[in-house]
Coordinates of C-alpha atoms in Angstrom, one line a residue:
X1 CA 22.7 64.7 18.3
X2 CA 23.1 61.0 17.9
X3 CA 26.5 59.4 18.3
X4 CA 27.8 58.0 14.9
X5 CA 28.4 54.6 16.5
X6 CA 24.8 54.4 17.6
X7 CA 23.5 55.1 14.1
X8 CA 25.7 52.3 12.7
X9 CA 24.4 50.1 15.4
X10 CA 20.8 50.7 14.3
X11 CA 21.5 50.5 10.6
X12 CA 23.4 47.3 10.5
X13 CA 20.7 45.1 11.9
X14 CA 18.2 46.7 9.5
X15 CA 20.5 45.8 6.6
X16 CA 20.9 42.3 7.8
X17 CA 17.1 42.0 8.5
X18 CA 16.3 43.2 4.9
X19 CA 18.8 40.7 3.5
X20 CA 17.3 37.8 5.4
X21 CA 13.7 38.8 4.9
X22 CA 14.0 38.0 1.2
X23 CA 14.6 34.4 2.3
X24 CA 11.9 34.1 4.9
X25 CA 10.0 31.0 4.2
X26 CA 12.3 29.9 1.4
X27 CA 12.5 26.1 1.7
X28 CA 12.0 22.8 0.1
X29 CA 8.9 20.8 0.8
X30 CA 9.3 19.0 4.1
X31 CA 10.1 15.6 2.5
X32 CA 12.9 16.9 0.2
X33 CA 16.1 16.2 2.2
X34 CA 19.5 14.6 2.2
X35 CA 19.6 10.9 1.3
X36 CA 16.3 11.0 -0.6
X37 CA 15.4 9.0 -3.7
X38 CA 13.7 10.7 -6.6
X39 CA 11.7 8.9 -9.3
X40 CA 13.8 7.8 -12.2
X41 CA 13.0 7.8 -16.0
X42 CA 10.7 7.7 -17.9
X43 CA 9.1 10.1 -15.4
X44 CA 10.5 13.4 -14.4
X45 CA 11.0 14.0 -10.6
X46 CA 9.2 17.0 -9.1
X47 CA 11.1 19.4 -6.9
X48 CA 9.1 22.0 -5.1
X49 CA 8.9 24.2 -2.0
X50 CA 7.9 27.6 -0.6
X51 CA 9.3 31.0 -1.2
X52 CA 8.8 34.8 -1.5
X53 CA 6.1 35.7 -4.0
X54 CA 7.5 37.1 -7.2
X55 CA 11.0 35.7 -6.6
X56 CA 12.8 33.6 -9.2
X57 CA 13.9 30.1 -8.2
X58 CA 16.6 28.2 -10.0
X59 CA 16.9 24.5 -9.4
X60 CA 20.3 22.9 -10.3
X61 CA 21.1 19.2 -10.4
X62 CA 24.8 18.6 -9.9
X63 CA 27.1 15.6 -9.7
X64 CA 30.8 15.9 -8.7
X65 CA 30.6 19.7 -9.1
X66 CA 29.3 19.2 -12.7
X67 CA 26.0 20.8 -13.5
X68 CA 23.6 18.2 -15.0
X69 CA 20.6 20.4 -15.6
X70 CA 19.0 23.7 -14.5
X71 CA 15.3 24.6 -14.2
X72 CA 14.0 28.1 -13.6
X73 CA 10.6 29.0 -12.2
X74 CA 9.0 31.7 -10.0
X75 CA 7.2 31.7 -6.7
X76 CA 3.4 31.8 -7.2
X77 CA 1.8 34.7 -5.4
X78 CA -1.4 33.0 -4.3
X79 CA 0.3 29.9 -2.7
X80 CA 3.9 31.0 -2.0
X81 CA 5.0 27.8 -3.7
X82 CA 7.4 27.0 -6.5
X83 CA 7.8 23.8 -8.5
X84 CA 10.0 22.4 -11.3
X85 CA 9.9 19.0 -13.1
X86 CA 13.4 17.6 -13.7
X87 CA 14.3 15.9 -16.9
X88 CA 14.0 12.1 -16.7
X89 CA 17.1 10.6 -15.2
X90 CA 18.6 7.1 -15.3
X91 CA 18.8 5.3 -12.0
X92 CA 21.9 6.0 -9.9
X93 CA 23.7 8.8 -8.0
X94 CA 24.7 10.4 -5.8
X95 CA 23.6 13.9 -6.9
X96 CA 23.2 17.3 -5.2
X97 CA 20.0 19.3 -5.7
X98 CA 20.4 23.0 -5.2
X99 CA 17.6 25.6 -5.2
X100 CA 18.4 29.4 -5.4
X101 CA 15.9 32.1 -4.8
X102 CA 16.6 35.5 -6.3
X103 CA 14.7 38.6 -5.4
X104 CA 16.1 42.1 -6.1
X105 CA 19.6 40.8 -6.5
X106 CA 19.4 39.0 -3.1
X107 CA 20.1 35.3 -3.3
X108 CA 19.3 32.5 -0.9
X109 CA 20.5 28.9 -1.6
X110 CA 19.3 25.5 -0.4
X111 CA 21.1 22.2 -0.9
X112 CA 20.3 18.5 -0.4
X113 CA 23.1 16.0 -0.8
X114 CA 23.4 12.3 -1.6
X115 CA 20.3 12.2 -3.7
X116 CA 19.7 9.0 -5.7
X117 CA 17.4 8.3 -8.7
X118 CA 15.4 5.1 -8.6
X119 CA 11.8 3.9 -7.9
X120 CA 9.7 5.6 -5.2
X121 CA 7.0 3.5 -3.4
X122 CA 4.5 4.8 -0.9
X123 CA 3.3 2.3 1.8
X124 CA 0.1 3.1 3.7
X125 CA -2.5 1.5 5.9
X126 CA -3.1 0.6 9.5
X127 CA -1.1 -1.3 12.2
X128 CA 0.0 -4.3 10.1
X129 CA 1.7 -1.8 7.8
X130 CA 3.0 0.1 10.8
X131 CA 4.7 -2.8 12.5
X132 CA 8.5 -2.4 12.6
X133 CA 11.2 -4.9 11.9
X134 CA 11.7 -5.1 15.7
X135 CA 8.3 -6.8 15.9
X136 CA 8.6 -9.5 13.3
X137 CA 10.1 -13.0 13.2
X138 CA 13.9 -13.2 13.2
X139 CA 14.1 -9.5 14.1
X140 CA 17.7 -9.5 15.2
X141 CA 18.9 -11.1 11.9
X142 CA 16.7 -8.8 9.8
X143 CA 17.9 -5.7 11.7
X144 CA 21.5 -6.6 11.0
X145 CA 20.9 -7.1 7.3
X146 CA 21.3 -3.6 6.0
X147 CA 24.8 -3.2 4.7
X148 CA 23.9 -4.4 1.2
X149 CA 20.9 -2.2 1.0
X150 CA 22.3 1.3 1.5
X151 CA 20.6 2.4 -1.8
X152 CA 17.2 1.5 -0.3
X153 CA 16.2 4.8 1.4
X154 CA 13.4 5.1 3.9
X155 CA 11.2 7.9 5.2
X156 CA 8.4 7.8 7.7
X157 CA 5.5 10.3 8.0
X158 CA 4.4 11.4 11.5
X159 CA 0.9 10.4 12.6
X160 CA -1.0 13.7 12.1
X161 CA -4.7 14.5 11.5
X162 CA -6.1 17.5 9.7
X163 CA -9.6 18.9 8.9
X164 CA -8.6 20.3 5.6
X165 CA -6.2 19.1 2.8
X166 CA -2.7 20.1 3.7
X167 CA -0.2 21.3 1.1
X168 CA 2.9 20.0 3.0
X169 CA 3.6 17.5 5.8
X170 CA 3.3 19.0 9.3
X171 CA 6.0 16.6 10.6
X172 CA 8.1 13.6 9.7
X173 CA 9.1 10.9 12.2
X174 CA 12.1 9.8 10.2
X175 CA 13.6 12.0 7.4
X176 CA 15.1 10.3 4.4
X177 CA 17.7 7.9 5.8
X178 CA 19.9 5.0 4.9
X179 CA 18.6 1.9 6.6
X180 CA 20.1 1.0 10.1
X181 CA 19.1 -1.3 12.8
X182 CA 18.1 1.7 14.9
X183 CA 15.6 3.3 12.4
X184 CA 14.2 -0.1 11.2
X185 CA 13.7 -1.2 14.8
X186 CA 13.0 2.1 16.5
X187 CA 10.1 0.7 18.6
X188 CA 6.8 -1.0 18.4
X189 CA 4.6 0.6 15.7
X190 CA 7.1 3.5 15.5
X191 CA 8.9 3.7 12.1
X192 CA 9.9 2.0 10.0
X193 CA 7.3 -0.2 8.4
X194 CA 8.6 -3.8 8.2
X195 CA 6.3 -4.7 5.2
X196 CA 7.5 -1.6 3.4
X197 CA 11.1 -2.2 4.1
X198 CA 11.1 -5.9 3.2
X199 CA 9.1 -5.2 0.0
X200 CA 11.7 -2.6 -1.0
X201 CA 14.5 -5.0 -0.2
X202 CA 13.1 -7.7 -2.4
X203 CA 12.6 -5.1 -5.2
X204 CA 16.2 -4.0 -4.9
X205 CA 17.4 -7.6 -5.1
X206 CA 15.6 -7.8 -8.5
X207 CA 16.1 -4.3 -9.9
X208 CA 19.7 -3.6 -8.6
X209 CA 19.1 0.2 -8.5
X210 CA 17.9 2.6 -5.8
X211 CA 14.5 2.2 -4.2
X212 CA 12.8 4.9 -2.1
X213 CA 10.2 3.9 0.5
X214 CA 7.8 6.2 2.2
X215 CA 5.7 4.9 5.1
X216 CA 2.5 6.7 6.0
X217 CA 0.3 4.6 8.3
X218 CA -1.7 4.6 11.5
X219 CA -3.0 1.7 13.5
X220 CA -6.6 1.0 14.1
X221 CA -7.8 3.3 11.3
X222 CA -10.8 2.7 8.9
X223 CA -10.5 3.4 5.2
X224 CA -12.8 6.4 5.6
X225 CA -9.9 8.3 7.4
X226 CA -7.6 7.7 4.4
X227 CA -10.2 8.7 1.8
X228 CA -11.0 12.1 0.3
X229 CA -14.5 13.5 0.7
X230 CA -14.9 13.0 -3.1
X231 CA -14.4 9.3 -3.0
X232 CA -16.6 8.8 0.1
X233 CA -19.4 10.8 -1.4
X234 CA -19.1 8.7 -4.6
X235 CA -19.8 5.6 -2.5
X236 CA -22.6 7.0 -0.5
X237 CA -20.8 6.7 2.8
X238 CA -23.0 8.0 5.6
X239 CA -22.0 11.2 7.2
X240 CA -19.6 10.9 10.1
X241 CA -21.1 9.5 13.2
X242 CA -19.8 7.9 16.4
X243 CA -17.8 4.7 15.9
X244 CA -18.5 2.3 18.8
X245 CA -16.3 -0.5 17.4
X246 CA -13.3 -2.1 19.2
X247 CA -11.6 -2.5 15.8
X248 CA -11.5 1.2 15.3
X249 CA -8.9 2.4 17.8
X250 CA -7.2 5.2 15.7
X251 CA -8.6 8.3 14.1
X252 CA -11.9 7.5 12.3
X253 CA -13.1 10.9 11.2
X254 CA -13.6 11.1 7.5
X255 CA -10.6 12.2 5.5
X256 CA -8.4 13.4 8.4
X257 CA -5.4 11.1 7.5
X258 CA -5.9 11.7 3.7
X259 CA -5.7 15.4 4.5
X260 CA -2.6 15.3 6.7
X261 CA -0.6 12.2 5.7
X262 CA -1.3 11.5 2.0
X263 CA -2.4 14.7 0.2
X264 CA 0.8 16.6 1.2
X265 CA 2.8 14.0 -0.8
X266 CA 0.7 14.3 -4.0
X267 CA 3.2 16.5 -5.8
X268 CA 5.8 13.7 -5.5
X269 CA 6.5 11.5 -8.5
X270 CA 5.8 7.9 -7.5
X271 CA 6.3 4.5 -9.0
X272 CA 3.5 2.9 -7.0
X273 CA 1.6 2.3 -3.7
X274 CA 1.4 -0.6 -1.4
X275 CA -1.6 -0.8 1.0
X276 CA -2.3 -3.0 4.1
X277 CA -5.6 -2.0 5.8
X278 CA -9.1 -3.4 6.4
X279 CA -9.2 -4.8 9.9
X280 CA -10.9 -1.6 11.2
X281 CA -13.7 -2.1 8.7
X282 CA -14.7 -5.6 9.7
X283 CA -17.6 -4.1 11.6
X284 CA -17.6 -0.6 10.2
X285 CA -19.1 0.2 6.8
X286 CA -18.2 -3.3 5.9
X287 CA -20.7 -3.6 3.1
X288 CA -19.4 -0.4 1.5
X289 CA -15.7 -1.5 1.3
X290 CA -16.2 -3.0 -2.2
X291 CA -16.8 0.6 -3.2
X292 CA -14.7 2.6 -0.8
X293 CA -11.5 0.7 -1.6
X294 CA -11.6 0.9 -5.4
X295 CA -12.7 4.5 -5.0
X296 CA -9.7 5.3 -2.8
X297 CA -7.3 3.7 -5.4
X298 CA -8.9 5.7 -8.2
X299 CA -8.8 9.0 -6.2
X300 CA -5.2 8.5 -5.1
X301 CA -4.2 7.8 -8.7
X302 CA -5.9 10.9 -10.1
X303 CA -4.6 13.1 -7.3
X304 CA -1.0 12.0 -7.6
X305 CA -1.1 12.2 -11.4
X306 CA -2.4 15.8 -11.3
X307 CA -0.2 16.9 -8.3
X308 CA 3.0 15.7 -10.1
X309 CA 2.2 17.6 -13.3
X310 CA 1.4 14.3 -15.0
X311 CA 4.7 12.6 -14.0
X312 CA 3.2 9.9 -11.8
X313 CA 1.4 7.5 -14.0
X314 CA -2.4 7.9 -14.2
X315 CA -2.9 4.3 -13.4
X316 CA 0.2 3.6 -11.3
X317 CA 0.6 0.1 -9.8
X318 CA -1.3 -0.4 -6.6
X319 CA -0.5 -3.4 -4.4
X320 CA -2.6 -4.7 -1.4
X321 CA -2.3 -7.2 1.3
X322 CA -5.5 -9.3 1.7
X323 CA -6.2 -9.7 5.4
X324 CA -4.7 -12.4 7.6
X325 CA -6.6 -13.9 10.5
X326 CA -7.6 -13.1 14.1
X327 CA -8.6 -15.2 17.1
X328 CA -10.4 -12.3 18.8
X329 CA -14.1 -12.7 19.3
X330 CA -14.7 -8.9 18.9
X331 CA -15.3 -9.3 15.2
X332 CA -18.3 -10.9 13.6
X333 CA -17.7 -14.3 12.0
X334 CA -18.4 -12.9 8.6
X335 CA -16.4 -9.7 8.9
X336 CA -12.9 -10.9 7.8
X337 CA -14.2 -13.0 4.9
X338 CA -16.4 -10.1 3.7
X339 CA -13.5 -7.6 3.8
X340 CA -11.2 -10.1 2.1
X341 CA -13.7 -10.4 -0.7
X342 CA -14.5 -6.7 -0.8
X343 CA -10.7 -6.0 -1.1
X344 CA -11.0 -7.5 -4.6
X345 CA -14.2 -5.5 -5.4
X346 CA -16.0 -8.9 -5.1
X347 CA -14.1 -10.5 -7.9
X348 CA -11.9 -12.7 -5.8
X349 CA -8.7 -11.7 -7.7
X350 CA -6.8 -8.7 -8.9
X351 CA -6.3 -7.1 -11.3
X352 CA -9.9 -7.0 -12.3
X353 CA -12.3 -4.6 -14.3
X354 CA -12.9 -2.4 -11.2
X355 CA -9.3 -2.5 -10.0
X356 CA -6.9 -2.3 -13.0
X357 CA -3.2 -2.6 -12.6
X358 CA -3.4 -3.9 -9.0
X359 CA -1.7 -6.8 -7.3
X360 CA -2.3 -8.7 -4.1
X361 CA -0.6 -10.7 -1.4
X362 CA -2.9 -13.3 0.1
X363 CA -2.1 -13.5 3.8
X364 CA -4.9 -15.7 5.3
X365 CA -2.5 -18.6 5.9
X366 CA 0.0 -16.5 7.8
X367 CA -1.9 -16.6 11.1
X368 CA 0.0 -16.2 14.3
X369 CA -1.6 -17.6 17.5
X370 CA 1.2 -16.6 19.7
X371 CA 1.9 -13.1 18.5
X372 CA 2.8 -10.9 21.5
X373 CA 1.0 -8.1 19.7
X374 CA -2.2 -10.1 19.4
X375 CA -3.1 -12.6 16.7
X376 CA -4.4 -9.8 14.5
X377 CA -0.7 -8.8 14.1
X378 CA 1.0 -11.8 12.7
X379 CA 4.8 -11.6 12.8
X380 CA 5.6 -13.2 9.4
X381 CA 5.9 -10.0 7.4
X382 CA 8.7 -11.6 5.3
X383 CA 6.3 -13.8 3.4
X384 CA 3.8 -10.9 3.0
X385 CA 6.5 -8.8 1.4
X386 CA 7.7 -11.6 -0.8
X387 CA 4.3 -12.3 -2.1
X388 CA 3.8 -8.5 -2.7
X389 CA 7.0 -8.1 -4.6
X390 CA 6.0 -11.0 -7.0
X391 CA 2.9 -9.0 -7.9
X392 CA 5.0 -5.9 -8.3
X393 CA 7.4 -7.7 -10.6
X394 CA 4.6 -8.9 -12.8
X395 CA 2.3 -5.8 -12.8
X396 CA 4.7 -2.9 -12.2
X397 CA 7.7 -4.2 -14.0
X398 CA 6.2 -6.4 -16.7
X399 CA 8.0 -9.6 -15.8
X400 CA 6.6 -12.3 -18.0
X401 CA 5.7 -15.9 -17.0
X402 CA 5.9 -15.1 -13.4
X403 CA 3.2 -16.6 -11.1
X404 CA 2.1 -13.9 -8.7
X405 CA -1.3 -15.2 -7.5
X406 CA -2.7 -18.4 -6.2
X407 CA -5.1 -20.6 -8.1
X408 CA -8.8 -19.8 -8.5
X409 CA -11.3 -21.9 -10.3
X410 CA -12.3 -20.8 -13.7
X411 CA -15.2 -23.3 -14.1
X412 CA -17.6 -24.9 -11.6
X413 CA -19.6 -27.9 -12.9
X414 CA -22.5 -29.2 -10.9
X415 CA -23.0 -33.0 -11.3
X416 CA -26.1 -33.2 -9.1
X417 CA -27.0 -36.7 -10.2
X418 CA -23.6 -37.9 -8.9
X419 CA -23.7 -35.8 -5.8
X420 CA -20.5 -34.0 -7.0
X421 CA -19.2 -30.5 -7.8
X422 CA -16.3 -30.4 -10.1
X423 CA -13.9 -27.3 -10.0
X424 CA -11.5 -26.6 -12.8
X425 CA -8.6 -24.3 -12.1
X426 CA -6.8 -22.0 -14.5
X427 CA -3.5 -22.9 -12.8
X428 CA -2.0 -26.1 -11.5
X429 CA -3.0 -26.8 -8.0
X430 CA -1.2 -28.7 -5.2
X431 CA -3.4 -30.1 -2.4
X432 CA -1.3 -29.8 0.7
X433 CA -3.8 -31.6 2.8
X434 CA -7.4 -32.6 2.4
X435 CA -9.8 -30.5 4.5
X436 CA -13.4 -31.5 4.7
X437 CA -14.7 -28.1 6.0
X438 CA -12.9 -25.4 4.1
X439 CA -15.2 -25.8 1.1
X440 CA -18.9 -25.1 1.8
X441 CA -22.1 -25.3 -0.3
X442 CA -25.2 -23.3 0.2
X443 CA -28.0 -25.9 0.4
X444 CA -31.6 -24.7 0.0
X445 CA -34.8 -26.5 0.8
X446 CA -38.2 -24.9 1.0
X447 CA -36.7 -21.5 0.5
X448 CA -34.4 -21.9 3.5
X449 CA -30.7 -22.1 2.9
X450 CA -27.8 -23.1 5.1
X451 CA -24.0 -23.6 4.6
X452 CA -22.8 -27.2 4.7
X453 CA -19.3 -28.6 4.4
X454 CA -18.3 -30.1 1.1
X455 CA -15.6 -32.6 1.5
X456 CA -12.7 -32.8 -1.0
X457 CA -13.0 -35.9 -3.1
X458 CA -10.7 -36.5 -6.1
X459 CA -7.8 -34.3 -7.2
X460 CA -5.8 -33.9 -10.5
X461 CA -3.3 -31.3 -11.6
X462 CA -5.9 -28.6 -12.4
X463 CA -9.2 -30.0 -11.1
X464 CA -10.9 -30.8 -7.8
X465 CA -14.1 -32.7 -7.1
X466 CA -16.2 -32.0 -4.0
X467 CA -18.8 -34.3 -2.5
X468 CA -22.2 -32.6 -2.1
X469 CA -24.3 -35.5 -1.1
X470 CA -24.8 -33.9 2.3
X471 CA -27.3 -31.5 0.6
X472 CA -30.8 -33.0 0.2
X473 CA -32.0 -29.9 -1.5
X474 CA -30.6 -27.5 -4.1
X475 CA -27.0 -26.4 -4.2
X476 CA -27.0 -22.6 -5.0
X477 CA -23.5 -21.5 -4.1
X478 CA -20.0 -22.5 -3.2
X479 CA -17.4 -20.8 -1.1
X480 CA -13.8 -21.5 0.0
X481 CA -12.0 -20.4 3.1
X482 CA -14.9 -18.2 4.2
X483 CA -14.0 -17.9 7.9
X484 CA -11.9 -15.6 9.9
X485 CA -9.3 -18.3 10.6
X486 CA -9.4 -20.6 7.6
X487 CA -6.3 -22.7 8.3
X488 CA -3.1 -22.9 10.4
X489 CA 0.2 -21.3 9.5
X490 CA 1.0 -22.1 5.8
X491 CA -1.4 -25.1 6.1
X492 CA -4.3 -24.2 3.8
X493 CA -5.3 -27.0 1.5
X494 CA -4.6 -25.5 -1.8
X495 CA -1.5 -23.8 -3.2
X496 CA 0.2 -23.2 -6.5
X497 CA 2.8 -26.0 -6.7
X498 CA 5.9 -24.1 -7.6
X499 CA 5.3 -20.6 -6.1
X500 CA 3.8 -21.8 -2.8
X501 CA 1.1 -19.1 -3.2
X502 CA -2.2 -20.0 -1.5
X503 CA -5.5 -20.2 -3.3
X504 CA -7.5 -17.0 -2.3
X505 CA -11.0 -17.2 -0.8
X506 CA -13.9 -17.0 -3.1
X507 CA -17.7 -17.3 -3.2
X508 CA -19.6 -18.3 -6.4
X509 CA -23.3 -18.6 -7.1
X510 CA -24.7 -21.5 -9.1
X511 CA -27.7 -20.2 -10.8
X512 CA -28.7 -22.9 -13.3
X513 CA -29.6 -26.3 -11.8
X514 CA -29.6 -28.3 -15.1
X515 CA -27.3 -31.4 -15.3
X516 CA -23.7 -30.6 -16.0
X517 CA -24.2 -26.9 -15.5
X518 CA -21.0 -24.8 -15.5
X519 CA -20.5 -21.6 -13.6
X520 CA -17.6 -19.3 -14.5
X521 CA -15.9 -17.9 -11.4
X522 CA -12.7 -16.2 -12.3
X523 CA -10.9 -15.2 -15.5

């Protein structure tokens, strides 16, 4: 005969275990946490997580104990996941999001507090995106400038690789947080991205409502690691082989960072993406970058649109930083110019037919000879972020009459009999200094061509004449800033006069050699 007390002692843990087992695995997705920002109207924010198959999940949005809305769903049997799309919300907060799982009259409740609605931006790429505020110019002042930006919330994804597409993040370096000097300057290349933070800060100054920033980057990584198998296949990227390049110091295996650091975010409703990558492709599949980069943009857009139940715009705004400069001799002389050109799908500007709804910050004049992190890591991330945010204001927020890109020629006229080449720009130009080497012509004689400098001759508000009398053959092409290090810090020859945006690099082919021939380059 068993003593009554022993029976009670056996039964009580069983009751408690049964009660708790209904809640085993009931949780929000790993990035849904206190202090987060959810995407505001006109989109609906997605709330999702994991639970017990067959259970009912009720998601409630509350503010000051008042229920704003309720959404009810159930846990899918095949994936153990649940998901709801909230009604579109105006920017603001704070709110509480509560999720309650019910199974056989047993309830479990999850809560996240201090949730704001605003615009959510994902920032990704390699080490120049990964650099923290601690590593940039005027770091001490920048780290102390957080008090006015407590509605700009930050999250940093842990560097993780995976062989298959993951449903949820394995780890987060920095959960959703308000900005502080500690989490903005945590260490070198260890959360939070300076470009991402400064971009968001500029946006907040303009928008005056909450901004959510998610950093997911890894230094030394080629675009192939951030691309799905689908997009790589579409570009004919060779099967994974060894990567004997000094520029590739991080994970290079195809899709491993897409699988672990991007795909788990695809259920999230986003406003847009900002991208800073390309240095690791200066010697690696360089000639394919004009396909792999537009393909990545297209694939990310489709995946996030589908994952968010159509809430993330199908062609959401995508910003990029065109590469800066590097003194290292490890890269080929042509690598940086080629990647810069391929970053625009060989148009020289964005948006363009292959890259709709994109914007770009040109950074080739932000070089940094004395960077303690190597010249490939320039410290002026403030100007990068400022130029990026101009593009976002124009493309993502529809601000009219805002100059967000530097001048490109729309017409090139060959005046061979005068030994001149005349460039007409679609914007006003300001010649900061005359440089007799930054423009080059391809001069061909007897089917052999070489690049020769074309000195800057006369200048007006929207035109520039180059001297080409050094060519005793046929001029077949023109290029600008086609070197790894085109100019010193903010000292390139051509800028837009009011916005101080540099003219981007370009290459143009002159096919007709008749007198007064015109070549259209851009727009």
